[in-house]
Amino acid sequence: MAGDEILYMHDICKDYVMADSVLHVLKNITLTVRKGQFLAILGPSGSGKSTLMNIIGCLDVPTSGDYWLAGRYVADEDETSLSHIRNREIGFVFQSFQLLQRQTALENVELPLIYANMPEKKRKERAQECLEMVGLSDKMDNYPNQLSGGQQQRVAIARAMANHPSILLADEPTGALDQRTGAQVMELFH
Protein backbone atom coordinates (compact mmCIF):
# COMPACT_ATOMS: atom_id res chain seq x y z
CA MET A 1 0.00 0.00 0.00
CA ALA A 2 1.17 3.52 -0.82
CA GLY A 3 1.12 6.16 1.91
CA ASP A 4 -2.10 7.85 0.81
CA GLU A 5 -4.10 4.65 0.31
CA ILE A 6 -6.71 4.01 2.98
CA LEU A 7 -8.08 0.89 1.32
CA TYR A 8 -6.64 -1.62 -1.11
CA MET A 9 -8.35 -4.79 -2.36
CA HIS A 10 -6.87 -7.25 -4.81
CA ASP A 11 -8.77 -10.06 -6.56
CA ILE A 12 -11.61 -10.10 -4.01
CA CYS A 13 -14.13 -12.87 -4.60
CA LYS A 14 -17.25 -13.76 -2.65
CA ASP A 15 -19.14 -16.98 -3.20
CA TYR A 16 -22.23 -18.34 -1.50
CA VAL A 17 -22.68 -22.11 -1.47
CA MET A 18 -26.24 -23.16 -2.15
CA ALA A 19 -27.63 -26.68 -1.77
CA ASP A 20 -26.31 -27.89 -5.12
CA SER A 21 -24.54 -24.89 -6.64
CA VAL A 22 -22.21 -21.97 -5.94
CA LEU A 23 -23.32 -18.37 -6.47
CA HIS A 24 -20.37 -16.15 -7.46
CA VAL A 25 -21.38 -12.70 -6.19
CA LEU A 26 -18.03 -10.89 -6.47
CA LYS A 27 -15.39 -11.93 -8.99
CA ASN A 28 -11.81 -10.61 -8.87
CA ILE A 29 -12.57 -7.12 -7.58
CA THR A 30 -9.49 -4.91 -7.34
CA LEU A 31 -9.99 -1.50 -5.77
CA THR A 32 -7.84 1.29 -4.35
CA VAL A 33 -9.24 4.19 -2.34
CA ARG A 34 -7.02 7.11 -1.30
CA LYS A 35 -7.54 9.58 1.53
CA GLY A 36 -10.05 12.25 0.56
CA GLN A 37 -11.31 10.29 -2.45
CA PHE A 38 -15.03 10.08 -3.15
CA LEU A 39 -16.16 6.83 -4.74
CA ALA A 40 -19.58 5.61 -5.81
CA ILE A 41 -20.28 1.96 -6.50
CA LEU A 42 -23.12 1.66 -8.98
CA GLY A 43 -24.92 -1.33 -10.41
CA PRO A 44 -28.29 -2.97 -10.77
CA SER A 45 -30.05 -4.64 -7.88
CA GLY A 46 -28.44 -7.96 -7.01
CA SER A 47 -25.07 -7.09 -8.55
CA GLY A 48 -23.11 -7.39 -5.27
CA LYS A 49 -22.88 -3.75 -4.18
CA SER A 50 -24.05 -4.43 -0.62
CA THR A 51 -21.84 -7.53 -0.40
CA LEU A 52 -18.82 -5.45 -1.42
CA MET A 53 -19.77 -2.75 1.08
CA ASN A 54 -20.07 -5.36 3.85
CA ILE A 55 -16.60 -6.66 3.04
CA ILE A 56 -15.15 -3.14 2.91
CA GLY A 57 -16.80 -2.47 6.27
CA CYS A 58 -15.38 -5.65 7.85
CA LEU A 59 -18.89 -7.02 8.39
CA ASP A 60 -18.20 -9.96 6.07
CA VAL A 61 -15.11 -11.70 4.73
CA PRO A 62 -14.23 -12.48 1.14
CA THR A 63 -13.99 -16.06 -0.08
CA SER A 64 -10.59 -15.19 -1.55
CA GLY A 65 -8.42 -12.20 -2.29
CA ASP A 66 -6.41 -9.69 -0.28
CA TYR A 67 -7.72 -6.67 1.63
CA TRP A 68 -5.76 -3.96 3.42
CA LEU A 69 -7.54 -1.22 5.39
CA ALA A 70 -5.72 1.67 7.05
CA GLY A 71 -2.43 -0.20 6.63
CA ARG A 72 -3.69 -3.45 8.15
CA TYR A 73 -4.09 -6.76 6.37
CA VAL A 74 -7.70 -7.48 7.34
CA ALA A 75 -7.42 -11.30 7.18
CA ASP A 76 -4.83 -11.15 10.00
CA GLU A 77 -7.12 -9.25 12.39
CA ASP A 78 -9.09 -10.98 15.14
CA GLU A 79 -12.71 -10.11 15.96
CA THR A 80 -11.73 -7.66 18.74
CA SER A 81 -9.42 -5.82 16.37
CA LEU A 82 -12.06 -5.80 13.61
CA SER A 83 -14.58 -4.36 16.07
CA HIS A 84 -12.10 -1.60 16.90
CA ILE A 85 -11.55 -0.93 13.18
CA ARG A 86 -15.30 -0.75 12.56
CA ASN A 87 -15.73 1.72 15.44
CA ARG A 88 -12.73 3.97 14.74
CA GLU A 89 -12.03 3.73 11.02
CA ILE A 90 -15.42 3.17 9.37
CA GLY A 91 -18.67 5.12 9.49
CA PHE A 92 -21.76 3.26 8.32
CA VAL A 93 -24.97 4.67 6.87
CA PHE A 94 -27.28 1.73 6.33
CA GLN A 95 -30.16 1.88 3.88
CA SER A 96 -32.58 1.05 6.70
CA PHE A 97 -30.97 3.65 9.06
CA GLN A 98 -30.57 1.20 12.02
CA LEU A 99 -31.59 3.82 14.60
CA LEU A 100 -32.46 2.73 18.13
CA GLN A 101 -36.13 3.58 18.61
CA ARG A 102 -35.88 4.18 22.36
CA GLN A 103 -33.01 6.64 21.98
CA THR A 104 -33.25 10.30 20.94
CA ALA A 105 -31.50 11.57 17.83
CA LEU A 106 -28.70 12.89 20.04
CA GLU A 107 -28.34 9.57 21.86
CA ASN A 108 -28.27 7.66 18.56
CA VAL A 109 -25.42 9.86 17.32
CA GLU A 110 -23.58 9.41 20.64
CA LEU A 111 -23.52 5.59 20.34
CA PRO A 112 -20.24 5.14 18.45
CA LEU A 113 -18.64 7.69 20.77
CA ILE A 114 -19.77 5.71 23.82
CA TYR A 115 -18.15 2.58 22.34
CA ALA A 116 -14.99 4.65 21.75
CA ASN A 117 -15.00 5.60 25.47
CA MET A 118 -15.24 9.33 24.77
CA PRO A 119 -15.97 11.39 27.91
CA GLU A 120 -19.64 12.38 28.22
CA LYS A 121 -19.22 16.16 27.82
CA LYS A 122 -17.04 15.82 24.73
CA ARG A 123 -19.33 13.08 23.37
CA LYS A 124 -22.45 15.25 23.66
CA GLU A 125 -20.69 18.22 22.07
CA ARG A 126 -19.55 16.09 19.12
CA ALA A 127 -23.01 14.55 18.67
CA GLN A 128 -24.60 18.01 18.71
CA GLU A 129 -22.03 19.24 16.17
CA CYS A 130 -22.82 16.32 13.84
CA LEU A 131 -26.58 16.90 14.09
CA GLU A 132 -26.02 20.59 13.30
CA MET A 133 -23.97 19.60 10.22
CA VAL A 134 -26.96 17.68 8.85
CA GLY A 135 -29.44 20.44 9.71
CA LEU A 136 -31.12 18.76 12.71
CA SER A 137 -30.08 20.97 15.62
CA ASP A 138 -33.77 21.46 16.43
CA LYS A 139 -34.49 17.69 16.50
CA MET A 140 -31.85 16.47 18.98
CA ASP A 141 -34.39 15.41 21.60
CA ASN A 142 -36.76 13.74 19.15
CA TYR A 143 -37.10 9.96 18.94
CA PRO A 144 -36.89 8.27 15.52
CA ASN A 145 -40.68 7.75 15.36
CA GLN A 146 -41.05 11.53 15.70
CA LEU A 147 -38.86 12.15 12.65
CA SER A 148 -39.58 11.88 8.93
CA GLY A 149 -37.72 9.29 6.86
CA GLY A 150 -35.38 11.98 5.55
CA GLN A 151 -34.67 13.22 9.07
CA GLN A 152 -33.94 9.67 10.23
CA GLN A 153 -31.53 9.29 7.30
CA ARG A 154 -29.71 12.47 8.38
CA VAL A 155 -29.45 11.19 11.98
CA ALA A 156 -27.86 8.02 10.59
CA ILE A 157 -25.41 10.13 8.57
CA ALA A 158 -24.57 12.25 11.63
CA ARG A 159 -23.93 9.06 13.63
CA ALA A 160 -21.67 7.71 10.87
CA MET A 161 -19.58 10.90 10.91
CA ALA A 162 -19.31 11.14 14.72
CA ASN A 163 -15.95 9.36 15.11
CA HIS A 164 -14.27 11.15 12.17
CA PRO A 165 -13.95 7.84 10.29
CA SER A 166 -11.27 7.24 7.66
CA ILE A 167 -13.96 5.71 5.44
CA LEU A 168 -17.63 6.54 5.30
CA LEU A 169 -19.77 3.78 3.77
CA ALA A 170 -23.24 4.83 2.74
CA ASP A 171 -25.85 2.54 1.18
CA GLU A 172 -28.20 4.81 -0.80
CA PRO A 173 -27.49 7.83 1.45
CA THR A 174 -29.92 10.15 -0.30
CA GLY A 175 -32.67 7.63 -1.02
CA ALA A 176 -35.11 9.04 1.55
CA LEU A 177 -34.22 12.71 0.99
CA ASP A 178 -35.71 15.41 -1.21
CA GLN A 179 -33.46 16.80 -3.94
CA ARG A 180 -32.30 19.89 -2.00
CA THR A 181 -31.51 17.97 1.20
CA GLY A 182 -29.88 15.20 -0.83
CA ALA A 183 -27.54 17.72 -2.44
CA GLN A 184 -26.69 19.14 1.00
CA VAL A 185 -25.94 15.66 2.35
CA MET A 186 -23.70 14.81 -0.61
CA GLU A 187 -21.74 18.00 0.12
CA LEU A 188 -21.10 16.68 3.64
CA PHE A 189 -19.49 13.58 2.17
CA HIS A 190 -16.95 15.60 0.14
mmCIF file of C-alpha atoms in Angstrom:
data_model
loop_
_atom_site.group_PDB
_atom_site.id
_atom_site.type_symbol
_atom_site.label_atom_id
_atom_site.label_comp_id
_atom_site.label_asym_id
_atom_site.label_seq_id
_atom_site.Cartn_x
_atom_site.Cartn_y
_atom_site.Cartn_z
ATOM 1 C CA MET A 1 0.000 0.000 0.000
ATOM 2 C CA ALA A 2 1.169 3.520 -0.821
ATOM 3 C CA GLY A 3 1.116 6.165 1.911
ATOM 4 C CA ASP A 4 -2.102 7.845 0.812
ATOM 5 C CA GLU A 5 -4.104 4.647 0.306
ATOM 6 C CA ILE A 6 -6.706 4.013 2.980
ATOM 7 C CA LEU A 7 -8.084 0.892 1.323
ATOM 8 C CA TYR A 8 -6.638 -1.621 -1.109
ATOM 9 C CA MET A 9 -8.355 -4.786 -2.358
ATOM 10 C CA HIS A 10 -6.870 -7.252 -4.811
ATOM 11 C CA ASP A 11 -8.774 -10.060 -6.560
ATOM 12 C CA ILE A 12 -11.606 -10.100 -4.009
ATOM 13 C CA CYS A 13 -14.132 -12.874 -4.604
ATOM 14 C CA LYS A 14 -17.247 -13.760 -2.653
ATOM 15 C CA ASP A 15 -19.138 -16.982 -3.205
ATOM 16 C CA TYR A 16 -22.230 -18.338 -1.503
ATOM 17 C CA VAL A 17 -22.678 -22.108 -1.474
ATOM 18 C CA MET A 18 -26.243 -23.157 -2.155
ATOM 19 C CA ALA A 19 -27.631 -26.676 -1.766
ATOM 20 C CA ASP A 20 -26.309 -27.893 -5.118
ATOM 21 C CA SER A 21 -24.535 -24.893 -6.638
ATOM 22 C CA VAL A 22 -22.209 -21.973 -5.939
ATOM 23 C CA LEU A 23 -23.323 -18.375 -6.473
ATOM 24 C CA HIS A 24 -20.371 -16.149 -7.459
ATOM 25 C CA VAL A 25 -21.378 -12.695 -6.190
ATOM 26 C CA LEU A 26 -18.031 -10.889 -6.470
ATOM 27 C CA LYS A 27 -15.390 -11.925 -8.990
ATOM 28 C CA ASN A 28 -11.809 -10.611 -8.872
ATOM 29 C CA ILE A 29 -12.570 -7.116 -7.575
ATOM 30 C CA THR A 30 -9.485 -4.906 -7.344
ATOM 31 C CA LEU A 31 -9.985 -1.503 -5.766
ATOM 32 C CA THR A 32 -7.844 1.287 -4.352
ATOM 33 C CA VAL A 33 -9.236 4.193 -2.340
ATOM 34 C CA ARG A 34 -7.019 7.106 -1.305
ATOM 35 C CA LYS A 35 -7.543 9.576 1.528
ATOM 36 C CA GLY A 36 -10.048 12.247 0.556
ATOM 37 C CA GLN A 37 -11.315 10.293 -2.447
ATOM 38 C CA PHE A 38 -15.029 10.084 -3.153
ATOM 39 C CA LEU A 39 -16.164 6.833 -4.738
ATOM 40 C CA ALA A 40 -19.584 5.613 -5.815
ATOM 41 C CA ILE A 41 -20.283 1.960 -6.504
ATOM 42 C CA LEU A 42 -23.125 1.660 -8.980
ATOM 43 C CA GLY A 43 -24.916 -1.328 -10.409
ATOM 44 C CA PRO A 44 -28.286 -2.974 -10.769
ATOM 45 C CA SER A 45 -30.053 -4.642 -7.879
ATOM 46 C CA GLY A 46 -28.436 -7.959 -7.013
ATOM 47 C CA SER A 47 -25.069 -7.087 -8.548
ATOM 48 C CA GLY A 48 -23.112 -7.392 -5.269
ATOM 49 C CA LYS A 49 -22.880 -3.746 -4.182
ATOM 50 C CA SER A 50 -24.048 -4.435 -0.621
ATOM 51 C CA THR A 51 -21.835 -7.530 -0.400
ATOM 52 C CA LEU A 52 -18.821 -5.453 -1.415
ATOM 53 C CA MET A 53 -19.771 -2.753 1.078
ATOM 54 C CA ASN A 54 -20.071 -5.358 3.851
ATOM 55 C CA ILE A 55 -16.599 -6.663 3.041
ATOM 56 C CA ILE A 56 -15.145 -3.142 2.912
ATOM 57 C CA GLY A 57 -16.805 -2.466 6.275
ATOM 58 C CA CYS A 58 -15.383 -5.648 7.846
ATOM 59 C CA LEU A 59 -18.889 -7.022 8.388
ATOM 60 C CA ASP A 60 -18.203 -9.962 6.073
ATOM 61 C CA VAL A 61 -15.108 -11.700 4.728
ATOM 62 C CA PRO A 62 -14.232 -12.481 1.145
ATOM 63 C CA THR A 63 -13.993 -16.059 -0.082
ATOM 64 C CA SER A 64 -10.590 -15.194 -1.548
ATOM 65 C CA GLY A 65 -8.419 -12.197 -2.290
ATOM 66 C CA ASP A 66 -6.406 -9.693 -0.279
ATOM 67 C CA TYR A 67 -7.715 -6.670 1.628
ATOM 68 C CA TRP A 68 -5.760 -3.957 3.417
ATOM 69 C CA LEU A 69 -7.542 -1.221 5.391
ATOM 70 C CA ALA A 70 -5.717 1.670 7.052
ATOM 71 C CA GLY A 71 -2.431 -0.201 6.627
ATOM 72 C CA ARG A 72 -3.693 -3.455 8.152
ATOM 73 C CA TYR A 73 -4.090 -6.763 6.367
ATOM 74 C CA VAL A 74 -7.698 -7.483 7.341
ATOM 75 C CA ALA A 75 -7.417 -11.295 7.183
ATOM 76 C CA ASP A 76 -4.834 -11.152 9.996
ATOM 77 C CA GLU A 77 -7.123 -9.249 12.389
ATOM 78 C CA ASP A 78 -9.090 -10.985 15.141
ATOM 79 C CA GLU A 79 -12.710 -10.108 15.963
ATOM 80 C CA THR A 80 -11.727 -7.663 18.736
ATOM 81 C CA SER A 81 -9.423 -5.819 16.370
ATOM 82 C CA LEU A 82 -12.057 -5.804 13.611
ATOM 83 C CA SER A 83 -14.577 -4.359 16.071
ATOM 84 C CA HIS A 84 -12.100 -1.599 16.900
ATOM 85 C CA ILE A 85 -11.546 -0.932 13.178
ATOM 86 C CA ARG A 86 -15.305 -0.748 12.561
ATOM 87 C CA ASN A 87 -15.726 1.718 15.436
ATOM 88 C CA ARG A 88 -12.732 3.966 14.739
ATOM 89 C CA GLU A 89 -12.034 3.726 11.018
ATOM 90 C CA ILE A 90 -15.420 3.167 9.372
ATOM 91 C CA GLY A 91 -18.674 5.119 9.489
ATOM 92 C CA PHE A 92 -21.760 3.256 8.315
ATOM 93 C CA VAL A 93 -24.967 4.675 6.868
ATOM 94 C CA PHE A 94 -27.281 1.729 6.333
ATOM 95 C CA GLN A 95 -30.160 1.884 3.881
ATOM 96 C CA SER A 96 -32.585 1.048 6.698
ATOM 97 C CA PHE A 97 -30.973 3.654 9.056
ATOM 98 C CA GLN A 98 -30.575 1.204 12.016
ATOM 99 C CA LEU A 99 -31.588 3.824 14.597
ATOM 100 C CA LEU A 100 -32.464 2.728 18.125
ATOM 101 C CA GLN A 101 -36.135 3.579 18.609
ATOM 102 C CA ARG A 102 -35.880 4.182 22.364
ATOM 103 C CA GLN A 103 -33.008 6.644 21.985
ATOM 104 C CA THR A 104 -33.248 10.301 20.942
ATOM 105 C CA ALA A 105 -31.503 11.575 17.828
ATOM 106 C CA LEU A 106 -28.696 12.890 20.037
ATOM 107 C CA GLU A 107 -28.344 9.571 21.863
ATOM 108 C CA ASN A 108 -28.268 7.660 18.561
ATOM 109 C CA VAL A 109 -25.420 9.861 17.323
ATOM 110 C CA GLU A 110 -23.581 9.409 20.636
ATOM 111 C CA LEU A 111 -23.522 5.594 20.341
ATOM 112 C CA PRO A 112 -20.235 5.141 18.447
ATOM 113 C CA LEU A 113 -18.642 7.691 20.769
ATOM 114 C CA ILE A 114 -19.769 5.707 23.820
ATOM 115 C CA TYR A 115 -18.154 2.584 22.336
ATOM 116 C CA ALA A 116 -14.989 4.649 21.753
ATOM 117 C CA ASN A 117 -15.001 5.597 25.473
ATOM 118 C CA MET A 118 -15.236 9.328 24.769
ATOM 119 C CA PRO A 119 -15.972 11.388 27.910
ATOM 120 C CA GLU A 120 -19.640 12.384 28.225
ATOM 121 C CA LYS A 121 -19.217 16.157 27.820
ATOM 122 C CA LYS A 122 -17.037 15.820 24.725
ATOM 123 C CA ARG A 123 -19.330 13.085 23.369
ATOM 124 C CA LYS A 124 -22.450 15.246 23.665
ATOM 125 C CA GLU A 125 -20.687 18.216 22.068
ATOM 126 C CA ARG A 126 -19.550 16.094 19.118
ATOM 127 C CA ALA A 127 -23.006 14.546 18.668
ATOM 128 C CA GLN A 128 -24.596 18.008 18.706
ATOM 129 C CA GLU A 129 -22.033 19.241 16.167
ATOM 130 C CA CYS A 130 -22.825 16.321 13.843
ATOM 131 C CA LEU A 131 -26.575 16.899 14.086
ATOM 132 C CA GLU A 132 -26.016 20.586 13.302
ATOM 133 C CA MET A 133 -23.967 19.599 10.222
ATOM 134 C CA VAL A 134 -26.956 17.676 8.849
ATOM 135 C CA GLY A 135 -29.441 20.437 9.708
ATOM 136 C CA LEU A 136 -31.119 18.761 12.707
ATOM 137 C CA SER A 137 -30.080 20.967 15.619
ATOM 138 C CA ASP A 138 -33.769 21.460 16.432
ATOM 139 C CA LYS A 139 -34.491 17.688 16.503
ATOM 140 C CA MET A 140 -31.852 16.470 18.983
ATOM 141 C CA ASP A 141 -34.394 15.413 21.603
ATOM 142 C CA ASN A 142 -36.757 13.735 19.154
ATOM 143 C CA TYR A 143 -37.102 9.962 18.939
ATOM 144 C CA PRO A 144 -36.893 8.268 15.522
ATOM 145 C CA ASN A 145 -40.680 7.749 15.360
ATOM 146 C CA GLN A 146 -41.054 11.535 15.698
ATOM 147 C CA LEU A 147 -38.859 12.147 12.649
ATOM 148 C CA SER A 148 -39.576 11.880 8.930
ATOM 149 C CA GLY A 149 -37.719 9.287 6.859
ATOM 150 C CA GLY A 150 -35.379 11.976 5.552
ATOM 151 C CA GLN A 151 -34.674 13.222 9.072
ATOM 152 C CA GLN A 152 -33.941 9.666 10.235
ATOM 153 C CA GLN A 153 -31.530 9.295 7.303
ATOM 154 C CA ARG A 154 -29.714 12.474 8.380
ATOM 155 C CA VAL A 155 -29.454 11.191 11.983
ATOM 156 C CA ALA A 156 -27.863 8.021 10.588
ATOM 157 C CA ILE A 157 -25.413 10.134 8.571
ATOM 158 C CA ALA A 158 -24.569 12.248 11.632
ATOM 159 C CA ARG A 159 -23.925 9.060 13.626
ATOM 160 C CA ALA A 160 -21.670 7.706 10.868
ATOM 161 C CA MET A 161 -19.579 10.902 10.909
ATOM 162 C CA ALA A 162 -19.310 11.139 14.717
ATOM 163 C CA ASN A 163 -15.950 9.358 15.110
ATOM 164 C CA HIS A 164 -14.267 11.152 12.173
ATOM 165 C CA PRO A 165 -13.948 7.835 10.289
ATOM 166 C CA SER A 166 -11.267 7.244 7.665
ATOM 167 C CA ILE A 167 -13.956 5.713 5.444
ATOM 168 C CA LEU A 168 -17.634 6.540 5.302
ATOM 169 C CA LEU A 169 -19.771 3.784 3.772
ATOM 170 C CA ALA A 170 -23.244 4.828 2.735
ATOM 171 C CA ASP A 171 -25.851 2.543 1.178
ATOM 172 C CA GLU A 172 -28.200 4.810 -0.799
ATOM 173 C CA PRO A 173 -27.491 7.835 1.450
ATOM 174 C CA THR A 174 -29.921 10.153 -0.298
ATOM 175 C CA GLY A 175 -32.673 7.631 -1.024
ATOM 176 C CA ALA A 176 -35.106 9.042 1.549
ATOM 177 C CA LEU A 177 -34.217 12.708 0.985
ATOM 178 C CA ASP A 178 -35.709 15.409 -1.206
ATOM 179 C CA GLN A 179 -33.462 16.798 -3.936
ATOM 180 C CA ARG A 180 -32.296 19.888 -2.001
ATOM 181 C CA THR A 181 -31.507 17.975 1.204
ATOM 182 C CA GLY A 182 -29.885 15.196 -0.829
ATOM 183 C CA ALA A 183 -27.537 17.717 -2.441
ATOM 184 C CA GLN A 184 -26.687 19.136 1.004
ATOM 185 C CA VAL A 185 -25.940 15.660 2.350
ATOM 186 C CA MET A 186 -23.705 14.813 -0.613
ATOM 187 C CA GLU A 187 -21.737 18.001 0.116
ATOM 188 C CA LEU A 188 -21.096 16.682 3.636
ATOM 189 C CA PHE A 189 -19.493 13.582 2.167
ATOM 190 C CA HIS A 190 -16.953 15.602 0.145
#
